[in-house]
Every structure is written in structure tokens, then in C-alpha cells.
Tab-separated table of C-alpha atoms and ligand atoms in Angstrom:
chain	number	residue	atom	x	y	z
W	1	MET	CA	-1.338	-18.654	-0.796
W	2	GLN	CA	1.961	-18.065	-2.334
W	3	TYR	CA	5.091	-16.255	-0.894
W	4	VAL	CA	7.985	-14.282	-1.047
W	5	ARG	CA	11.043	-13.109	0.012
W	6	PHE	CA	10.070	-9.084	1.020
W	7	GLY	CA	13.023	-7.162	-0.498
W	8	ASN	CA	16.394	-8.299	0.992
W	9	THR	CA	14.724	-8.486	4.569
W	10	ASP	CA	14.519	-11.503	6.735
W	11	MET	CA	10.815	-11.923	6.164
W	12	THR	CA	8.735	-13.967	4.149
W	13	VAL	CA	5.695	-12.970	3.831
W	14	SER	CA	2.229	-13.934	1.664
W	15	ARG	CA	1.856	-11.979	-1.869
W	16	LEU	CA	-0.866	-10.558	-0.298
W	17	CYS	CA	-0.963	-8.179	2.260
W	18	LEU	CA	-3.935	-7.298	4.538
W	19	GLY	CA	-4.436	-3.864	4.378
W	20	GLY	CA	-6.403	-1.608	6.881
W	21	MET	CA	-7.893	1.637	5.680
W	22	MET	CA	-10.908	0.981	5.398
W	23	PHE	CA	-11.107	-0.289	9.314
W	24	SER	CA	-12.879	1.503	11.570
W	25	ARG	CA	-13.630	3.351	8.558
W	26	LYS	CA	-16.355	1.510	6.931
W	27	ILE	CA	-15.389	-1.891	8.435
W	28	ASP	CA	-16.537	-2.037	12.712
W	29	ALA	CA	-14.455	-3.862	15.523
W	30	ASP	CA	-16.253	-7.241	14.963
W	31	GLY	CA	-16.448	-6.919	10.663
W	32	THR	CA	-12.433	-6.363	11.463
W	33	ARG	CA	-11.534	-9.277	13.554
W	34	ARG	CA	-13.285	-11.722	11.270
W	35	VAL	CA	-11.518	-9.740	8.193
W	36	ILE	CA	-8.182	-11.064	10.196
W	37	ASP	CA	-9.816	-14.271	10.899
W	38	GLU	CA	-10.352	-15.097	7.620
W	39	ALA	CA	-7.370	-13.919	5.710
W	40	LEU	CA	-5.567	-15.904	8.570
W	41	ASP	CA	-7.072	-18.988	7.606
W	42	CYS	CA	-5.981	-18.352	4.115
W	43	GLY	CA	-2.680	-18.003	4.545
W	44	VAL	CA	-2.218	-14.135	4.812
W	45	ASN	CA	0.599	-13.556	7.773
W	46	PHE	CA	1.044	-9.609	6.752
W	47	ILE	CA	-1.175	-6.537	7.547
W	48	ASP	CA	-0.472	-2.179	6.403
W	49	THR	CA	-2.165	-0.839	8.756
W	50	ALA	CA	-1.051	3.495	9.409
W	51	GLU	CA	-1.857	5.682	12.366
W	52	THR	CA	-4.006	8.565	10.500
W	53	TYR	CA	-6.513	5.599	9.233
W	54	THR	CA	-9.252	6.671	12.125
W	55	ASP	CA	-9.115	3.365	14.656
W	56	SER	CA	-7.398	0.682	12.675
W	57	GLU	CA	-4.581	0.011	14.391
W	58	ASP	CA	-6.686	-0.349	17.577
W	59	TYR	CA	-8.950	-2.239	15.753
W	60	ILE	CA	-5.974	-4.472	14.428
W	61	GLY	CA	-4.412	-4.812	18.074
W	62	ARG	CA	-7.746	-5.954	19.680
W	63	ALA	CA	-8.445	-8.550	16.772
W	64	LEU	CA	-4.321	-9.632	17.002
W	65	ALA	CA	-4.973	-10.423	20.877
W	66	GLY	CA	-3.380	-13.845	21.549
W	67	ARG	CA	-1.864	-13.958	18.070
W	68	ARG	CA	-0.487	-11.098	17.408
W	69	GLU	CA	2.841	-13.735	16.171
W	70	LYS	CA	1.237	-15.006	13.887
W	71	VAL	CA	1.240	-11.919	11.302
W	72	PHE	CA	3.822	-9.298	10.411
W	73	LEU	CA	2.716	-6.077	11.663
W	74	ALA	CA	3.648	-2.434	9.223
W	75	THR	CA	2.230	0.728	10.157
W	76	LYS	CA	2.962	4.451	8.597
W	77	VAL	CA	3.852	7.848	10.139
W	78	TYR	CA	2.647	11.377	9.409
W	79	THR	CA	0.410	13.151	11.264
W	80	ARG	CA	2.092	15.624	13.241
W	81	ARG	CA	1.376	14.967	16.876
W	82	ALA	CA	4.278	16.692	18.468
W	83	GLY	CA	3.505	20.118	17.943
W	84	GLU	CA	3.585	22.431	14.929
W	85	GLN	CA	7.152	23.596	15.303
W	86	VAL	CA	8.530	20.254	14.519
W	87	GLY	CA	8.205	18.174	11.697
W	88	ARG	CA	6.496	14.968	10.837
W	89	ASN	CA	9.475	13.152	10.587
W	90	SER	CA	11.424	14.793	13.081
W	91	ARG	CA	12.737	12.996	16.035
W	92	ALA	CA	10.083	14.414	18.368
W	93	ASN	CA	7.238	13.509	15.881
W	94	ILE	CA	8.782	9.905	14.984
W	95	GLU	CA	9.435	8.779	18.409
W	96	LEU	CA	5.633	10.303	19.684
W	97	SER	CA	4.216	8.270	16.869
W	98	LEU	CA	6.225	5.147	17.553
W	99	ASP	CA	5.106	4.594	20.702
W	100	ARG	CA	0.783	4.863	19.924
W	101	SER	CA	1.712	2.404	17.228
W	102	LEU	CA	2.960	-0.433	19.865
W	103	GLY	CA	0.330	1.082	22.699
W	104	GLN	CA	-2.954	0.700	19.439
W	105	LEU	CA	-1.325	-2.145	17.929
W	106	ARG	CA	-0.858	-3.985	21.288
W	107	THR	CA	3.022	-4.996	19.941
W	108	ASP	CA	6.157	-4.523	21.027
W	109	ARG	CA	7.714	-4.254	17.508
W	110	ILE	CA	6.998	-3.167	14.295
W	111	ASP	CA	8.137	-5.199	11.323
W	112	LEU	CA	7.563	-2.668	8.815
W	113	TYR	CA	7.680	1.388	9.894
W	114	GLN	CA	6.995	3.225	6.537
W	115	LEU	CA	7.424	7.028	6.099
W	116	HIS	CA	3.929	8.099	5.345
W	117	HIS	CA	5.572	11.087	2.708
W	118	PRO	CA	8.643	12.707	2.632
W	119	ASP	CA	8.667	15.989	4.976
W	120	ALA	CA	10.966	18.659	4.014
W	121	GLU	CA	11.009	20.588	6.572
W	122	THR	CA	13.234	17.819	8.651
W	123	PRO	CA	16.789	17.150	8.171
W	124	LEU	CA	16.990	13.869	6.470
W	125	ASP	CA	19.610	12.905	8.249
W	126	GLU	CA	17.329	13.734	11.579
W	127	THR	CA	15.249	11.642	10.920
W	128	LEU	CA	17.436	8.526	8.853
W	129	GLU	CA	18.461	8.536	12.493
W	130	THR	CA	15.734	8.743	14.486
W	131	LEU	CA	14.425	5.529	12.122
W	132	ASP	CA	17.886	3.279	13.290
W	133	ARG	CA	17.703	4.224	17.133
W	134	ALA	CA	14.046	2.796	16.667
W	135	ILE	CA	15.358	-0.312	14.872
W	136	ARG	CA	17.922	-0.270	17.526
W	137	SER	CA	15.716	-0.236	20.306
W	138	GLY	CA	13.999	-3.507	19.228
W	139	LYS	CA	10.374	-1.198	18.382
W	140	VAL	CA	10.756	-1.281	14.771
W	141	ARG	CA	12.117	-4.118	12.147
W	142	HIS	CA	12.744	-2.559	9.352
W	143	VAL	CA	11.692	0.893	7.755
W	144	GLY	CA	10.541	2.077	4.775
W	145	VAL	CA	8.516	4.849	3.128
W	146	THR	CA	4.976	5.313	0.505
W	147	ASN	CA	4.583	8.231	-1.836
W	148	HIS	CA	8.398	9.357	-2.024
W	149	TYR	CA	10.479	10.284	-5.738
W	150	ALA	CA	12.699	7.629	-7.189
W	151	TRP	CA	15.034	10.413	-6.307
W	152	GLN	CA	14.075	10.930	-2.625
W	153	CYS	CA	14.678	6.800	-2.278
W	154	ALA	CA	17.787	6.715	-3.990
W	155	THR	CA	19.046	9.677	-2.214
W	156	MET	CA	18.002	8.429	1.278
W	157	ILE	CA	19.470	4.622	0.607
W	158	GLU	CA	22.819	5.981	0.061
W	159	ARG	CA	22.716	8.792	2.666
W	160	ALA	CA	21.523	5.915	4.893
W	161	ARG	CA	24.083	3.505	3.408
W	162	ALA	CA	26.795	6.714	4.082
W	163	ARG	CA	26.332	7.362	7.900
W	164	GLY	CA	25.433	3.642	8.660
W	165	PHE	CA	22.234	3.678	9.539
W	166	GLY	CA	18.918	0.588	8.805
W	167	ALA	CA	18.322	0.890	5.197
W	168	ILE	CA	14.870	1.521	3.173
W	169	VAL	CA	13.799	-1.513	2.797
W	170	SER	CA	10.750	-1.211	0.534
W	171	ILE	CA	8.299	1.529	-1.101
W	172	GLN	CA	4.369	1.764	-0.903
W	173	CYS	CA	2.936	3.277	-4.411
W	174	ARG	CA	-0.419	3.496	-6.158
W	175	CYS	CA	-0.045	0.691	-9.017
W	176	ASN	CA	-2.231	-0.782	-10.665
W	177	ILE	CA	-3.708	-1.578	-13.969
W	178	LEU	CA	-4.788	2.681	-14.767
W	179	ASP	CA	-1.814	3.962	-12.857
W	180	ARG	CA	1.409	2.919	-14.282
W	181	ALA	CA	3.505	5.996	-13.771
W	182	VAL	CA	5.665	4.267	-11.397
W	183	GLU	CA	7.088	1.771	-13.945
W	184	MET	CA	9.436	4.637	-15.769
W	185	GLU	CA	11.022	5.835	-12.087
W	186	THR	CA	10.134	3.497	-8.618
W	187	VAL	CA	10.515	-0.051	-10.205
W	188	PRO	CA	13.632	0.152	-11.943
W	189	MET	CA	14.952	2.654	-8.681
W	190	ALA	CA	13.389	-0.313	-6.138
W	191	GLN	CA	14.770	-2.928	-9.166
W	192	ARG	CA	18.250	-1.706	-8.294
W	193	PHE	CA	17.799	-0.790	-4.559
W	194	GLY	CA	16.646	-4.584	-4.149
W	195	LEU	CA	13.802	-2.617	-2.627
W	196	ALA	CA	10.323	-4.616	-1.905
W	197	MET	CA	7.582	-2.729	-3.956
W	198	MET	CA	4.222	-2.708	-2.702
W	199	PRO	CA	1.684	-1.517	-4.562
W	200	TYR	CA	-1.302	0.136	-2.850
W	201	ALA	CA	-4.998	0.685	-4.477
W	202	PRO	CA	-4.530	-2.233	-6.911
W	203	LEU	CA	-8.132	-1.921	-7.823
W	204	CYS	CA	-7.491	1.978	-8.344
W	205	GLY	CA	-10.018	2.254	-5.356
W	206	GLY	CA	-13.289	0.624	-6.594
W	207	MET	CA	-13.073	1.279	-10.448
W	208	LEU	CA	-11.627	-1.593	-11.686
W	209	THR	CA	-14.558	-3.656	-10.076
W	210	GLY	CA	-16.234	-2.212	-13.169
W	211	LYS	CA	-18.823	-1.241	-11.545
W	212	TYR	CA	-18.923	2.233	-11.366
W	213	GLU	CA	-20.501	3.783	-15.368
W	214	ARG	CA	-19.723	6.637	-17.859
W	215	GLY	CA	-20.263	9.513	-15.541
W	216	GLY	CA	-21.692	8.551	-13.125
W	217	ILE	CA	-20.919	7.925	-9.738
W	218	ASN	CA	-23.056	4.970	-7.344
W	219	ARG	CA	-24.487	5.998	-3.962
W	220	GLY	CA	-22.053	4.660	-0.865
W	221	ASN	CA	-19.501	4.050	-2.782
W	222	ARG	CA	-15.626	5.909	-2.475
W	223	ALA	CA	-16.843	8.144	-5.636
W	224	GLU	CA	-19.139	9.806	-3.767
W	225	ASN	CA	-15.849	11.508	-1.660
W	226	ASP	CA	-12.821	10.788	-3.667
W	227	THR	CA	-12.064	13.387	-6.299
W	228	LYS	CA	-9.555	11.265	-7.432
W	229	LEU	CA	-12.304	8.703	-8.395
W	230	GLN	CA	-14.649	10.845	-9.389
W	231	SER	CA	-12.543	12.950	-12.443
W	232	LEU	CA	-11.915	8.980	-13.872
W	233	LEU	CA	-15.485	8.489	-14.280
W	234	THR	CA	-15.130	11.576	-17.202
W	235	SER	CA	-12.284	9.185	-18.422
W	236	ASP	CA	-13.507	8.138	-22.091
W	237	ALA	CA	-9.649	6.003	-21.816
W	238	ALA	CA	-10.085	4.404	-18.612
W	239	PHE	CA	-13.832	3.146	-18.966
W	240	ASP	CA	-12.017	2.145	-22.797
W	241	VAL	CA	-9.351	0.050	-20.719
W	242	ILE	CA	-12.072	-1.269	-18.679
W	243	ASP	CA	-14.928	-2.715	-21.830
W	244	GLN	CA	-11.424	-4.449	-23.401
W	245	LEU	CA	-10.644	-5.655	-20.271
W	246	ARG	CA	-14.198	-7.603	-19.479
W	247	PRO	CA	-14.335	-10.221	-21.948
W	248	ILE	CA	-9.968	-11.076	-20.891
W	249	ALA	CA	-12.025	-11.957	-17.477
W	250	ALA	CA	-14.627	-13.786	-19.197
W	251	GLU	CA	-12.479	-15.771	-21.236
W	252	HIS	CA	-10.267	-16.909	-17.934
W	253	ASP	CA	-13.586	-17.393	-15.936
W	254	VAL	CA	-12.394	-14.217	-13.042
W	255	THR	CA	-14.622	-11.177	-12.288
W	256	LEU	CA	-12.442	-7.205	-13.255
W	257	ALA	CA	-11.082	-7.354	-9.538
W	258	GLN	CA	-9.407	-11.231	-9.742
W	259	LEU	CA	-8.213	-9.910	-13.473
W	260	ALA	CA	-6.570	-6.972	-11.921
W	261	MET	CA	-4.617	-8.327	-8.704
W	262	LEU	CA	-3.479	-11.068	-11.151
W	263	TRP	CA	-1.887	-9.486	-13.146
W	264	LEU	CA	-0.350	-7.433	-10.629
W	265	LEU	CA	0.901	-10.911	-9.405
W	266	ALA	CA	2.240	-11.060	-12.707
W	267	LYS	CA	4.647	-8.950	-12.474
W	268	PRO	CA	7.979	-9.063	-11.397
W	269	PHE	CA	9.368	-6.057	-10.106
W	270	VAL	CA	5.480	-6.442	-7.637
W	271	THR	CA	6.205	-8.110	-3.858
W	272	THR	CA	2.980	-7.485	-2.417
W	273	PRO	CA	-0.456	-6.286	-3.785
W	274	ILE	CA	-2.314	-4.413	-0.352
W	275	LEU	CA	-5.594	-5.890	-0.587
W	276	GLY	CA	-8.522	-3.423	-0.230
W	277	GLY	CA	-11.821	-3.709	1.325
W	278	SER	CA	-14.850	-1.723	2.464
W	279	LYS	CA	-17.487	-4.907	2.806
W	280	LEU	CA	-16.359	-8.360	4.066
W	281	GLU	CA	-17.546	-10.367	1.320
W	282	HIS	CA	-14.815	-7.912	-0.784
W	283	PHE	CA	-11.308	-9.808	0.367
W	284	ARG	CA	-12.285	-13.727	0.478
W	285	PRO	CA	-12.398	-13.828	-3.954
W	286	MET	CA	-8.562	-12.308	-3.591
W	287	TYR	CA	-8.020	-14.910	-1.599
W	288	GLU	CA	-9.186	-17.197	-3.975
W	289	ILE	CA	-6.948	-16.435	-7.050
W	290	ALA	CA	-3.800	-16.267	-4.926
W	291	ASP	CA	-2.518	-19.472	-6.247
W	292	ARG	CA	-3.083	-18.718	-10.162
W	293	VAL	CA	-1.095	-17.578	-12.238
W	294	MET	CA	-1.645	-14.882	-15.036
W	295	SER	CA	0.210	-16.144	-18.594
W	296	GLY	CA	2.266	-14.132	-20.475
W	297	ASP	CA	0.473	-14.003	-23.664
W	298	VAL	CA	-2.483	-11.968	-20.845
W	299	VAL	CA	-0.485	-10.128	-19.648
W	300	LYS	CA	0.783	-8.491	-22.556
W	301	ARG	CA	-2.201	-8.226	-22.983
W	302	ILE	CA	-3.632	-6.216	-20.609
W	303	ASP	CA	0.242	-4.153	-21.009
W	304	GLU	CA	-0.679	-2.891	-24.336
W	305	ILE	CA	-4.307	-1.930	-23.667
W	306	SER	CA	-3.515	-0.116	-20.435
W	307	SER	CA	-0.242	1.450	-22.163
W	308	GLY	CA	-1.731	4.687	-22.357
W	309	PHE	CA	-2.132	4.711	-18.802
W	310	VAL	CA	2.109	4.597	-18.331
W	311	HIS	CA	2.951	8.466	-19.761
W	312	ARG	CA	0.619	10.129	-18.632
W	313	ARG	CA	1.079	13.098	-15.126
W	314	PHE	CA	3.380	11.645	-12.559
W	315	GLU	CA	1.027	10.929	-9.899
W	316	ASN	CA	3.719	8.731	-7.349
W	317	GLN	CA	4.276	11.852	-5.441
W	318	PRO	CA	4.114	12.874	-1.641
W	319	VAL	CA	0.589	14.037	-1.868
W	320	LYS	CA	0.779	16.644	0.342
W	321	GLU	CA	3.746	18.153	0.639
W	322	GLY	CA	7.228	17.945	0.381
W	323	ALA	CA	8.808	17.904	-3.006
W	324	ARG	CA	11.952	18.609	-1.681
W	325	LEU	CA	13.678	15.837	0.604
K	401	NAP	N1	0.526	4.092	1.195
K	401	NAP	C1	-0.567	5.185	1.205
K	401	NAP	O1	-0.371	6.269	0.586
K	401	NAP	C2	-1.987	4.151	0.907
K	401	NAP	C3	-2.602	4.410	-0.139
K	401	NAP	C4	-4.279	4.509	-0.323
K	401	NAP	C5	-4.089	2.606	0.290
K	401	NAP	N2	-3.112	1.997	0.477
K	401	NAP	C6	-2.607	0.992	2.027
K	401	NAP	O2	-3.460	-0.001	0.282
K	401	NAP	C7	-4.624	-1.144	0.615
K	401	NAP	C8	-5.506	-0.815	-0.088
K	401	NAP	O3	-5.617	0.117	-0.906
K	401	NAP	P1	-7.481	0.793	-1.581
K	401	NAP	O4	-8.027	0.232	-0.624
K	401	NAP	O5	-7.077	2.407	-1.983
K	401	NAP	O6	-7.176	-0.742	-2.417
K	401	NAP	P2	-8.666	-0.865	-3.855
K	401	NAP	O7	-7.888	-1.972	-3.565
K	401	NAP	O8	-7.733	0.138	-5.061
K	401	NAP	O9	-9.665	-0.126	-3.341
K	401	NAP	C9	-10.422	-1.009	-2.656
K	401	NAP	C10	-12.073	-0.466	-2.489
K	401	NAP	O10	-12.712	-1.195	-3.596
K	401	NAP	C11	-14.040	-1.220	-3.250
K	401	NAP	N3	-13.949	-2.743	-3.894
K	401	NAP	C12	-13.489	-3.396	-3.620
K	401	NAP	N4	-14.096	-4.934	-3.601
K	401	NAP	C13	-14.677	-5.029	-4.471
K	401	NAP	C14	-15.827	-5.514	-4.669
K	401	NAP	N5	-15.612	-7.099	-4.660
K	401	NAP	N6	-17.245	-5.089	-5.298
K	401	NAP	C15	-17.950	-3.550	-5.497
K	401	NAP	N7	-16.284	-2.466	-4.129
K	401	NAP	C16	-15.232	-3.073	-4.334
K	401	NAP	C17	-14.267	-0.252	-2.242
K	401	NAP	O11	-14.463	0.698	-2.381
K	401	NAP	P3	-16.340	0.999	-1.839
K	401	NAP	O12	-16.395	0.170	-1.732
K	401	NAP	O13	-16.345	1.936	-0.770
K	401	NAP	O14	-16.868	1.725	-3.213
K	401	NAP	C18	-12.601	-1.170	-1.489
K	401	NAP	O15	-12.606	-0.182	-0.410
K	401	NAP	C19	-4.917	0.570	2.025
K	401	NAP	O16	-6.069	-0.901	3.014
K	401	NAP	C20	-3.983	0.726	2.949
K	401	NAP	O17	-3.767	-0.258	3.367
K	401	NAP	C21	-1.963	3.231	1.303
């Protein structure tokens, strides 16, 4: 496993962050413990979850009993818990959610507390001041965002600086060989401000494992319920890319999924991709390639093959609400 400094922070994290979205949804409590055991054995020291991922926080908290200090823990806030009359990123909602997350995770500190989406209802200063208060109280070590436009991040960063509030240190966004729109705005912004960048959906929800066929759904897979994935299954452009990736994977003796992860790991703007999986066996193949480095020539070939996925409808947007800030 390789390690990297997390943006401008004091944290050194593994280059693979374990994603907890499927814990409790597709992986039960015992499975979660086994996935975490294996991750720790393979050198992972960073776990990402969210209060909205059903019972994921609870499962992780239980699995980490007695070994909490072995990992950096990241979670997110957005669910409306403090009533309909206050915004999701309001002081009331954040403080309630934060205490709940600390309880679920069975810890007194969250290492990275992230706004899951922007919230147009809440004044920015209220959100930033609340996050700052959480840092000062010791409940939160650093704060980050996910699914924000680059301009929203830049505004927040400058506002936090001007008011002397704790800094935004990271951004999570959808980023993989078939989702490259972030390269236009988000990546240059993250580099300009020294943000750590955490790509989620590194396998495009499973599409980049190569398990789907043109027009097919495949029962039991994520595409059964995921409309974005369903629309991709009718995209000849996406399957054309996958067809061109297959021989490259074979040439380098890796699976398509491993190739997709190696491409992300080779990108200088990527701090730590967030690893997903719905079965125990989905994780180990990624640890097996975590020390490999994809050559510049191969990265360039894949960049060219997938160049049609840079300029397209911008998708790294607030997916629920809050286009204004
Ligand atoms: N900030 C955000 O808004 C946000 C959004 C999404 C995710 N995330 C974070 O990012 C993490 C990863 O996201 P993701 O789950 O979308 O990642 P992903 O790697 O793009 O997709 C993972 C899914 O691909 C399929 N898969 C993976 N390996 C496979 C294999 N070897 N063979 C067959 N299928 C395989 C599984 O789905 P099926 O078996 O069900 O088909 C698995 O659940 C999450 O856990 C979460 O922590 C954050």
C-alpha cells in the first residue's frame, strides 16, 4: 500500500480509501467486519461513510471497537434530521447529525466531516461557523465537501479564510474513466487550493468491471436500481471505450476493474480513490495492485480512448438541490 499526505492536512492516508456505502445495504455486520479486517491487514487506514448510508456508520463503529485509532474516519452530513424548518447544512441540523454520527461510529472524533451536498437554504456563514465550532470542540478534525461545483468550493474557501473559520480541506466527486467532467473545473480548483481529491465511483458503479453487456441489466447488480447506470447500458460510446480497454488490461495482466483503478491512482490530482464493493471478494483485487504504477504511455492511451467523456453534460453537480450558494 502507498500512502499520501491528505491535501494540506496533518493526515497521511492510504492511497485507497475504503468506501462504506454498501455496508448494511449489501454487506451484513459480519461481512463488514471481515471487509474491514482485510482492509486493515492490507494497509488501508482511511474509511469513508455517510450518515445517510442506512446503518453503515453503526456497522463500522462496531467493527472498529478497540481499534478505532488505526484509521482515519470520514463521514458526511445532509439528511434532514432537525425538522423541515431548518436547512440541511444549518447549525441545528449539523450539530444534531454530528452527535448522532459520533454515537453511531462509537468515537469522540471524526477525522473528516463532509457536507454531502450544497444547501441553498442555509446562509454560508452559518454553515462555516458551525463547522468551525465543531473543529474547535475537538469533535471534528478537518472538514471537506462532496458534490459541490468548483465555484461553490472557491467561494467557501475564500469566505472561510476571510472570517478566520477552519479550512475546507477536501472534495469528493464522481471521477473514473467514463466520468471525466471534473477535469474541466473541479481538478484545477482543487489543485489551486491544495484540496485533497477523493474520486468516488472509481468503477463507474460497476460498469468498468466489464460485467455489463450492451442493453443488458444483469439481475442482482447495481444497474437494477440505478438509473444512471441503466442509461449507460444503452450508450455505445461507453461500451466502445470498454471494448478498447479490454486488450490493454490483458496486455498488463490485470482485470478491467484493476486497470480502471490504476488509471486513477496514476493521476497526479488524485489523492485517494474510494473503493466500493457489494461482496467481500470485490476488495482484495484492488489491494493486490495498490503498489503498482501505470506507465505514462498507458495513462495517455486511456486518456485518448476516453477523451469523449471529458466534454459532456456536467455531472459533478449538487445532485439534489442547491445550485445557488
Ligand atoms: N459523496 C458521494 O456523493 C458519494 C457517492 C457515491 C459513492 N461515494 C463513496 O464512494 C464509495 C465507492 O463508490 P461506488 O460504490 O459507487 O464505487 P464503484 O467502484 O464505482 O462501484 C462499486 C460497485 O461495483 C460493483 N463491483 C465492484 N467490484 C466488482 C467486481 N469485482 N465484480 C463485479 N462487480 C463489482 C459492485 O456493485 P454490484 O455488485 O451491486 O453491481 C460494487 O458495489 C462508496 O462506498 C462511498 O463511500 C460517495
